[in-house]
mmCIF file of C-alpha atoms in Angstrom:
data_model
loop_
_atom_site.group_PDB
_atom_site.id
_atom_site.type_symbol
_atom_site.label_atom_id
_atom_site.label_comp_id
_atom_site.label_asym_id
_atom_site.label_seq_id
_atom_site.Cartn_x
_atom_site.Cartn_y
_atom_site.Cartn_z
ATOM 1 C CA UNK K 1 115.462 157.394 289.762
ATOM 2 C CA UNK K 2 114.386 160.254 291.469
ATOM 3 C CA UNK K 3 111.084 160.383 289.503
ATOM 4 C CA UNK K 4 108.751 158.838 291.865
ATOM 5 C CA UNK K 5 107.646 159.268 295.296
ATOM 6 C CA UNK K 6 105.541 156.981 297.184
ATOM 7 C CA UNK K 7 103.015 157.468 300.828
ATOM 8 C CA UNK K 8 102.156 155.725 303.084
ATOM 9 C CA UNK K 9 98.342 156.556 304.372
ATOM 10 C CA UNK K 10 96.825 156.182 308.031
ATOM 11 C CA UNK K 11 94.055 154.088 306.517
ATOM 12 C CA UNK K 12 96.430 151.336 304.573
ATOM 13 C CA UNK K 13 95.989 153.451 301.041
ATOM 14 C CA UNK K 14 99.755 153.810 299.059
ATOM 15 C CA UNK K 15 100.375 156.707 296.527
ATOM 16 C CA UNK K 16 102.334 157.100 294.037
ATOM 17 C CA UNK K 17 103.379 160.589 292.597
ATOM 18 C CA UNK K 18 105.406 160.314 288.985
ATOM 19 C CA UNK K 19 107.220 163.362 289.452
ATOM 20 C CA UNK K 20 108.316 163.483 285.596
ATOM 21 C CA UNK K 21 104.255 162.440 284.202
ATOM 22 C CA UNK K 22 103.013 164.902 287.312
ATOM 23 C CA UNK K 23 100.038 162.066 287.899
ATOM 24 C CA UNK K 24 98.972 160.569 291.107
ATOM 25 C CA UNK K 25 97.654 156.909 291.807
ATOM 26 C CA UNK K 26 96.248 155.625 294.823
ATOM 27 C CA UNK K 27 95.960 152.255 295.886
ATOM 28 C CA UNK K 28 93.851 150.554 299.004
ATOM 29 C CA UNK K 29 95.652 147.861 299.965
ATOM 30 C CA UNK K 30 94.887 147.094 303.947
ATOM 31 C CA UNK K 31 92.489 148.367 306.607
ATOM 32 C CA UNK K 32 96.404 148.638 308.269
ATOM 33 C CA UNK K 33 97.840 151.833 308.345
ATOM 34 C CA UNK K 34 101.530 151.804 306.685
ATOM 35 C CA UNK K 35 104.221 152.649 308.646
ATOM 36 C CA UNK K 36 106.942 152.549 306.202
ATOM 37 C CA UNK K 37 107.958 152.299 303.200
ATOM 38 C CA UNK K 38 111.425 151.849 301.331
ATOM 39 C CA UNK K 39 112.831 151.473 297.741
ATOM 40 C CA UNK K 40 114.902 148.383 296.954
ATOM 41 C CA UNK K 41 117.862 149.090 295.332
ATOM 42 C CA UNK K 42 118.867 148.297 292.054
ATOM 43 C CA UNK K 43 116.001 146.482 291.430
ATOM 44 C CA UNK K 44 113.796 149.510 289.388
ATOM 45 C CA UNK K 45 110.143 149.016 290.722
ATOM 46 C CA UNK K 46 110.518 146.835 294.189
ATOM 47 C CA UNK K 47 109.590 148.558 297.854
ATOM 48 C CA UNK K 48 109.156 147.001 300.875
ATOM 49 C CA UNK K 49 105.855 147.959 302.952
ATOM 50 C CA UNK K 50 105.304 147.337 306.655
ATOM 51 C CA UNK K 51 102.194 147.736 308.317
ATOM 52 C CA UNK K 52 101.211 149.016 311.734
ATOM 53 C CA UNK K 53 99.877 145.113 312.452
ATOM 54 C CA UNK K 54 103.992 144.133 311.896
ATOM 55 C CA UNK K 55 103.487 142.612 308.267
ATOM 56 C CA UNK K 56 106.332 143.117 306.133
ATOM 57 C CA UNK K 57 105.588 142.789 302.051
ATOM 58 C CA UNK K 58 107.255 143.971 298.749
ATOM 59 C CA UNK K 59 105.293 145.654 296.036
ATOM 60 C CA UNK K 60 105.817 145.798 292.645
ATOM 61 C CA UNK K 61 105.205 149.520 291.554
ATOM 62 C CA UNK K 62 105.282 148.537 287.660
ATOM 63 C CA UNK K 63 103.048 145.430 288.656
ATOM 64 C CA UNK K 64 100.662 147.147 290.898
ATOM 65 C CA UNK K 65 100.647 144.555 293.475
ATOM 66 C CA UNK K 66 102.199 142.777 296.266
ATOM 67 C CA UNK K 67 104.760 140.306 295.322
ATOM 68 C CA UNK K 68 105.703 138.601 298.256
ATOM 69 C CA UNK K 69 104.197 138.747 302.175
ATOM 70 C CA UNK K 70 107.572 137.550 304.435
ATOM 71 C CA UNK K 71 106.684 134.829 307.048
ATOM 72 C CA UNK K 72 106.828 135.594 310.762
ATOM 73 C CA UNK K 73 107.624 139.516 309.709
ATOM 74 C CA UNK K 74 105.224 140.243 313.013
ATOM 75 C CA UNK K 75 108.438 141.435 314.979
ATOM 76 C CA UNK K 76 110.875 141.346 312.417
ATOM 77 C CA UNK K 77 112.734 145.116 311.367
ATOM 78 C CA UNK K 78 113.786 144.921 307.715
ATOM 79 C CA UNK K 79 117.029 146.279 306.489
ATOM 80 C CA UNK K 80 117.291 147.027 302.754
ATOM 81 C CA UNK K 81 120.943 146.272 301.245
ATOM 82 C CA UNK K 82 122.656 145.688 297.924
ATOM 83 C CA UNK K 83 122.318 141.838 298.339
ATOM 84 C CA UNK K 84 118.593 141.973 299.163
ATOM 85 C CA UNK K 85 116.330 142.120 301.899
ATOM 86 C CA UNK K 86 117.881 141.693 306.006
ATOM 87 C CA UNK K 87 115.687 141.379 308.429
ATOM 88 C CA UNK K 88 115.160 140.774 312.504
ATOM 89 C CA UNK K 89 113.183 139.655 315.123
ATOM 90 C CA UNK K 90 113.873 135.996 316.481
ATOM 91 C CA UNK K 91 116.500 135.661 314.143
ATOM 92 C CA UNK K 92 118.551 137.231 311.251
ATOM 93 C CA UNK K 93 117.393 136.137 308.098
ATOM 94 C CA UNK K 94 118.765 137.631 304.749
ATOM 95 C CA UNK K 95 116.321 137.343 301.609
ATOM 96 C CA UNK K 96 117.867 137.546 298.265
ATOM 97 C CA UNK K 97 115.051 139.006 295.120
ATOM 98 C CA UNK K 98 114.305 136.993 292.591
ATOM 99 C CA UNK K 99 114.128 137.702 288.680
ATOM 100 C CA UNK K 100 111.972 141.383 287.955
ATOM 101 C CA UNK K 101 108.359 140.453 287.861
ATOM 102 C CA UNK K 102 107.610 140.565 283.761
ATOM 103 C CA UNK K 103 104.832 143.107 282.392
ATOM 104 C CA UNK K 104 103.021 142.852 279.157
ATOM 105 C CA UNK K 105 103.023 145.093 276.640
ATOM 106 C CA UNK K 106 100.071 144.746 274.263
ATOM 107 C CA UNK K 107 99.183 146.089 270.828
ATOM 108 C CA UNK K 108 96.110 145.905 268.509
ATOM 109 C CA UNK K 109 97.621 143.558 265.751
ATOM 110 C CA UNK K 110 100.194 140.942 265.086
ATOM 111 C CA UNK K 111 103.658 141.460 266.203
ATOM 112 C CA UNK K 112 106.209 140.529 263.658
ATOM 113 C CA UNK K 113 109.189 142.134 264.537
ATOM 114 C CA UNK K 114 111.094 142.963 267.908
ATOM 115 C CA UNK K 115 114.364 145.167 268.414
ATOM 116 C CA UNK K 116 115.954 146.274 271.982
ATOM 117 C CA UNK K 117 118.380 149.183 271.482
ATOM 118 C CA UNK K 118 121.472 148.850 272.676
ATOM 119 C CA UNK K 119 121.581 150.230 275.891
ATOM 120 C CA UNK K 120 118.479 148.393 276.474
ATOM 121 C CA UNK K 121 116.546 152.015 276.864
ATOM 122 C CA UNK K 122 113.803 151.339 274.293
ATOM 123 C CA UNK K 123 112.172 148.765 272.916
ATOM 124 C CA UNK K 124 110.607 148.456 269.380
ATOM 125 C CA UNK K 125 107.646 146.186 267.825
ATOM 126 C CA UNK K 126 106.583 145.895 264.351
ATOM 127 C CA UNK K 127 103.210 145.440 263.224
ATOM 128 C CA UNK K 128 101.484 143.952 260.958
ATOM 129 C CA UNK K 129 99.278 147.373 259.768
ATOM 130 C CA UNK K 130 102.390 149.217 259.141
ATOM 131 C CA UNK K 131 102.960 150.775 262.733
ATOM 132 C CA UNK K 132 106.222 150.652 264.904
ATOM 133 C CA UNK K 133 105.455 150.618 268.901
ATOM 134 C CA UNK K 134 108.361 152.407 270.904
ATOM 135 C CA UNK K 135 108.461 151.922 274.456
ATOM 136 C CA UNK K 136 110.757 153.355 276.815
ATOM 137 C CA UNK K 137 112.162 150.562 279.290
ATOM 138 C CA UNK K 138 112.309 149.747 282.018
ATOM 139 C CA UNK K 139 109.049 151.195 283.007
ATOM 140 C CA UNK K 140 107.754 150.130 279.977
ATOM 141 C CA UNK K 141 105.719 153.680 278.795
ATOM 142 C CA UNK K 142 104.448 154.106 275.536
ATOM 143 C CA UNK K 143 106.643 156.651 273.916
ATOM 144 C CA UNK K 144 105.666 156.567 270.352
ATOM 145 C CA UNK K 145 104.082 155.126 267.401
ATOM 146 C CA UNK K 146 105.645 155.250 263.700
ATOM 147 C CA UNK K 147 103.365 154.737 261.017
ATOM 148 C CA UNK K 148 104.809 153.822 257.917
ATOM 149 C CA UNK K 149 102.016 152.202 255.329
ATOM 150 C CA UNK K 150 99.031 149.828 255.155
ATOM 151 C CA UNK K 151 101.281 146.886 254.506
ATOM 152 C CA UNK K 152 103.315 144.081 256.708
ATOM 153 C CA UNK K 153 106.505 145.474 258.447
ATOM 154 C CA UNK K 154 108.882 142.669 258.081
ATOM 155 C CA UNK K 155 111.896 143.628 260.512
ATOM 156 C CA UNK K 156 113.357 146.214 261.983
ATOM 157 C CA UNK K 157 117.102 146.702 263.777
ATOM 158 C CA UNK K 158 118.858 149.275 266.000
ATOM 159 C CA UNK K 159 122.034 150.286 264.884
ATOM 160 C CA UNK K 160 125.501 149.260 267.045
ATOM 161 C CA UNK K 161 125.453 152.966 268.022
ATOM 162 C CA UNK K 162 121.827 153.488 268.959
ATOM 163 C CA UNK K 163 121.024 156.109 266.668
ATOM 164 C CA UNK K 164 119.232 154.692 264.238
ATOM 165 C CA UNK K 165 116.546 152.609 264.024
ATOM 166 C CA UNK K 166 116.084 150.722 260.128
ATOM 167 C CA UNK K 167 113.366 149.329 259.057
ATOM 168 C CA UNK K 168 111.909 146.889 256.122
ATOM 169 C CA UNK K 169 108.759 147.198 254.702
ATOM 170 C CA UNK K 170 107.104 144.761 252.191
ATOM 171 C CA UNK K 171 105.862 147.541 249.868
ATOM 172 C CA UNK K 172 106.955 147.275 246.083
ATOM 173 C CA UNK K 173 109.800 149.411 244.959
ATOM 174 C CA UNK K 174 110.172 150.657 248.694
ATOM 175 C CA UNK K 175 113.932 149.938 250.145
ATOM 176 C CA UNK K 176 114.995 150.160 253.521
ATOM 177 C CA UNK K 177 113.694 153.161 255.807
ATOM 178 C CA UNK K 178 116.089 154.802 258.514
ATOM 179 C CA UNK K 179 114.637 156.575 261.509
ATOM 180 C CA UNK K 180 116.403 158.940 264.148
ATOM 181 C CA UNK K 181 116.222 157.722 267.557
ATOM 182 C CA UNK K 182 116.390 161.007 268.991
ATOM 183 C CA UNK K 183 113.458 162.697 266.740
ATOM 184 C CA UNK K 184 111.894 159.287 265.650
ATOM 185 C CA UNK K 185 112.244 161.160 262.392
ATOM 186 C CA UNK K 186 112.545 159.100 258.990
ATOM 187 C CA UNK K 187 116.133 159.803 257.549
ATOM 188 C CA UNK K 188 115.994 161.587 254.088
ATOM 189 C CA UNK K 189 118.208 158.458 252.952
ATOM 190 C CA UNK K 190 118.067 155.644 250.581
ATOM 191 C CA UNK K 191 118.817 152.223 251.173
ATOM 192 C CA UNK K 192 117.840 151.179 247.514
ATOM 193 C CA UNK K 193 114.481 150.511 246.075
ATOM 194 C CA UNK K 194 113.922 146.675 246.633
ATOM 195 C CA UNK K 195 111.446 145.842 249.516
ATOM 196 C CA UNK K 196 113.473 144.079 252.509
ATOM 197 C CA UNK K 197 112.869 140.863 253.751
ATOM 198 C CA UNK K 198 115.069 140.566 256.997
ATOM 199 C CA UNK K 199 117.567 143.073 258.075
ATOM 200 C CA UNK K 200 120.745 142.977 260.539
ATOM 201 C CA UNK K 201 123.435 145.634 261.470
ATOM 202 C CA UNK K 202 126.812 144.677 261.737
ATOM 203 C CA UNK K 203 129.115 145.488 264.593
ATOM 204 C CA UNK K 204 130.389 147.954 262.109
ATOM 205 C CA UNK K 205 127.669 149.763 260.904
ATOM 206 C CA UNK K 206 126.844 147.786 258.045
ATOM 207 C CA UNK K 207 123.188 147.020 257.023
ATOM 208 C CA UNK K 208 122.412 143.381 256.034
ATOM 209 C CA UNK K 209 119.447 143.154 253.875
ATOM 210 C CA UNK K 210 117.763 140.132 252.549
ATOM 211 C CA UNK K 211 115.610 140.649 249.924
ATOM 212 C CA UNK K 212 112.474 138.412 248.712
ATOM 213 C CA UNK K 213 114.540 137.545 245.401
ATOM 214 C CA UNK K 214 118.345 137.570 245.276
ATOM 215 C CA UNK K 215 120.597 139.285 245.548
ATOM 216 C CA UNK K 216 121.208 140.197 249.495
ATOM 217 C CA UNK K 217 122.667 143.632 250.057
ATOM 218 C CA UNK K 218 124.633 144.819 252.109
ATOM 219 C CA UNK K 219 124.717 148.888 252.418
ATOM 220 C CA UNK K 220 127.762 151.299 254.327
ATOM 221 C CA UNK K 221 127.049 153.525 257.188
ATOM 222 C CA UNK K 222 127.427 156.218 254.756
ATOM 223 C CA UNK K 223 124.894 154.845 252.169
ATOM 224 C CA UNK K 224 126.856 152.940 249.974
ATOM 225 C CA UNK K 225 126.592 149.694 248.736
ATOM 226 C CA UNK K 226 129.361 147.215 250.176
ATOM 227 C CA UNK K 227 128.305 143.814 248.521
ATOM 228 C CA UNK K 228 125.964 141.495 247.229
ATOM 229 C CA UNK K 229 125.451 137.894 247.564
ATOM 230 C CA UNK K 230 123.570 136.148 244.935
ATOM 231 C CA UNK K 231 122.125 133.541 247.078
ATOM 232 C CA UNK K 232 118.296 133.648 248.093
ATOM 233 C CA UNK K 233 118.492 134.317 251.904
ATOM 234 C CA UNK K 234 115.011 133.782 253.920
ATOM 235 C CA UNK K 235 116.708 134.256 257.491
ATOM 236 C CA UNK K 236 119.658 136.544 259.300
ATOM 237 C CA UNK K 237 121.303 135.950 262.240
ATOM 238 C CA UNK K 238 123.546 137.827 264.483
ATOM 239 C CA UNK K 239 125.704 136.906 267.513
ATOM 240 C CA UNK K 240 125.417 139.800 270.525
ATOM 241 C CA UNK K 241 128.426 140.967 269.746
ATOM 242 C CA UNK K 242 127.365 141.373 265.964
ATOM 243 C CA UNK K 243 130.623 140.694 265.165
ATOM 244 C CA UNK K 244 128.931 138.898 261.518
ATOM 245 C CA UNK K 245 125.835 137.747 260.392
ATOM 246 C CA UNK K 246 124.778 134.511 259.523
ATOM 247 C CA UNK K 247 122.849 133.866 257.061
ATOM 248 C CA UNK K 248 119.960 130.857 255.977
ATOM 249 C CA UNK K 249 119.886 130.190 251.911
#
């Protein structure tokens, strides 16, 4: 990505400079000095490391730690291509990587509703004290907090497009709120005054909203009100290609 840059110390230390954050982290991780170091492509986080001693390793730079140590490495040369890892010695063994190494992302309270935009560059968490986590992914950074009001966020939902961001709130007389995902602005916009339950976009634009008494709503990109369904509904559902929502009564 451009944004990082990694060395290699005399004395077995690795740093890591975040070009974008300007910080600097430095890791001992051998008595060994390192004699080289190289990204793995495609994969986001994974370098291999060899040592002066012939150990060859990868190393998770969103983990902080060495994944995997390769046996018999002690004359081996390692070769870095698109379908994984290639390396020498004895003989030619190819290595293919396994699933990204997961990372936790923690907050203070009760998580009760997740969203991934859709190009998968942020990811959003509801909380139970009113406050929306936004983290940027992959790397998984912080990026910022929304708070909206002392009470239970019931679900939230990026729209088709990525721009927007809506969210329900279990606060009386307090519909659907709208937020900018460019500004992380709330949208001077109203999505009707009943407290949401549940909400889903449609591949169209459309906001689903279940409500904790019927009916469901279901509002226009442009604000309007499409329909309602006179049912109670207590869950949505969506298939990826949000083609239609489902919906429990």
């Amino acid at each position: 990505d451009q944004q990082t840059v990694l060395i290699g110390g005399s004395r077995g230390q690795l740093s890591m400079i975040d070009l974008r954050r300007r910080t600097l982290e430095i890791w001992p991780l051998s008595d060994v000095p390192i004699s080289e170091i190289e990204f793995v492509a495609g994969s986001g986080d994974l370098v291999t490391l060899r040592y002066d001693d012939g150990r060859l390793v990868t190393w998770s730079t969103v983990a902080r730690s060495e994944l995997w140590r390769f046996p018999n490495a002690s004359a081996a040369r390692a070769l870095v291509a698109p379908e994984g890892i290639v390396t020498g010695g004895p003989q030619l063994s190819r290595w293919q990587l396994g699933a990204p190494v997961p990372h936790q992302l923690t907050v203070p309270v009760g998580v009760t509703s997740i969203a991934v935009s859709p190009a998968q560059t942020h990811l959003a968490a509801a909380r139970a004290d009113g406050t929306i986590s936004i983290w940027r992914l992959p790397d998984g950074e912080l990026v910022r907090e929304l708070k909206l009001a002392e009470r239970v966020i019931k679900s939230i939902d990026f729209s088709p497009d990525g721009d927007h961001l809506a969210v329900a709130v279990s606060v009386h007389s307090t519909g659907p709120t709208l937020f900018d995902t460019d500004s992380w602005l709330a949208l001077p916009v109203s999505r009707g005054d009943r407290p949401g339950r549940v909400l889903r976009y449609r591949a169209d634009g459309d906001l689903v909203v279940a409500h904790f008494a019927p009916p469901l709503s279901v509002w226009s990109a442009d604000g309007r009100i499409q329909e309602e369904v006179s049912d109670e509904v207590v869950a949505l559902g969506a298939p990826t290609n949000r083609a239609r929502v489902f919906a429990l009564t």
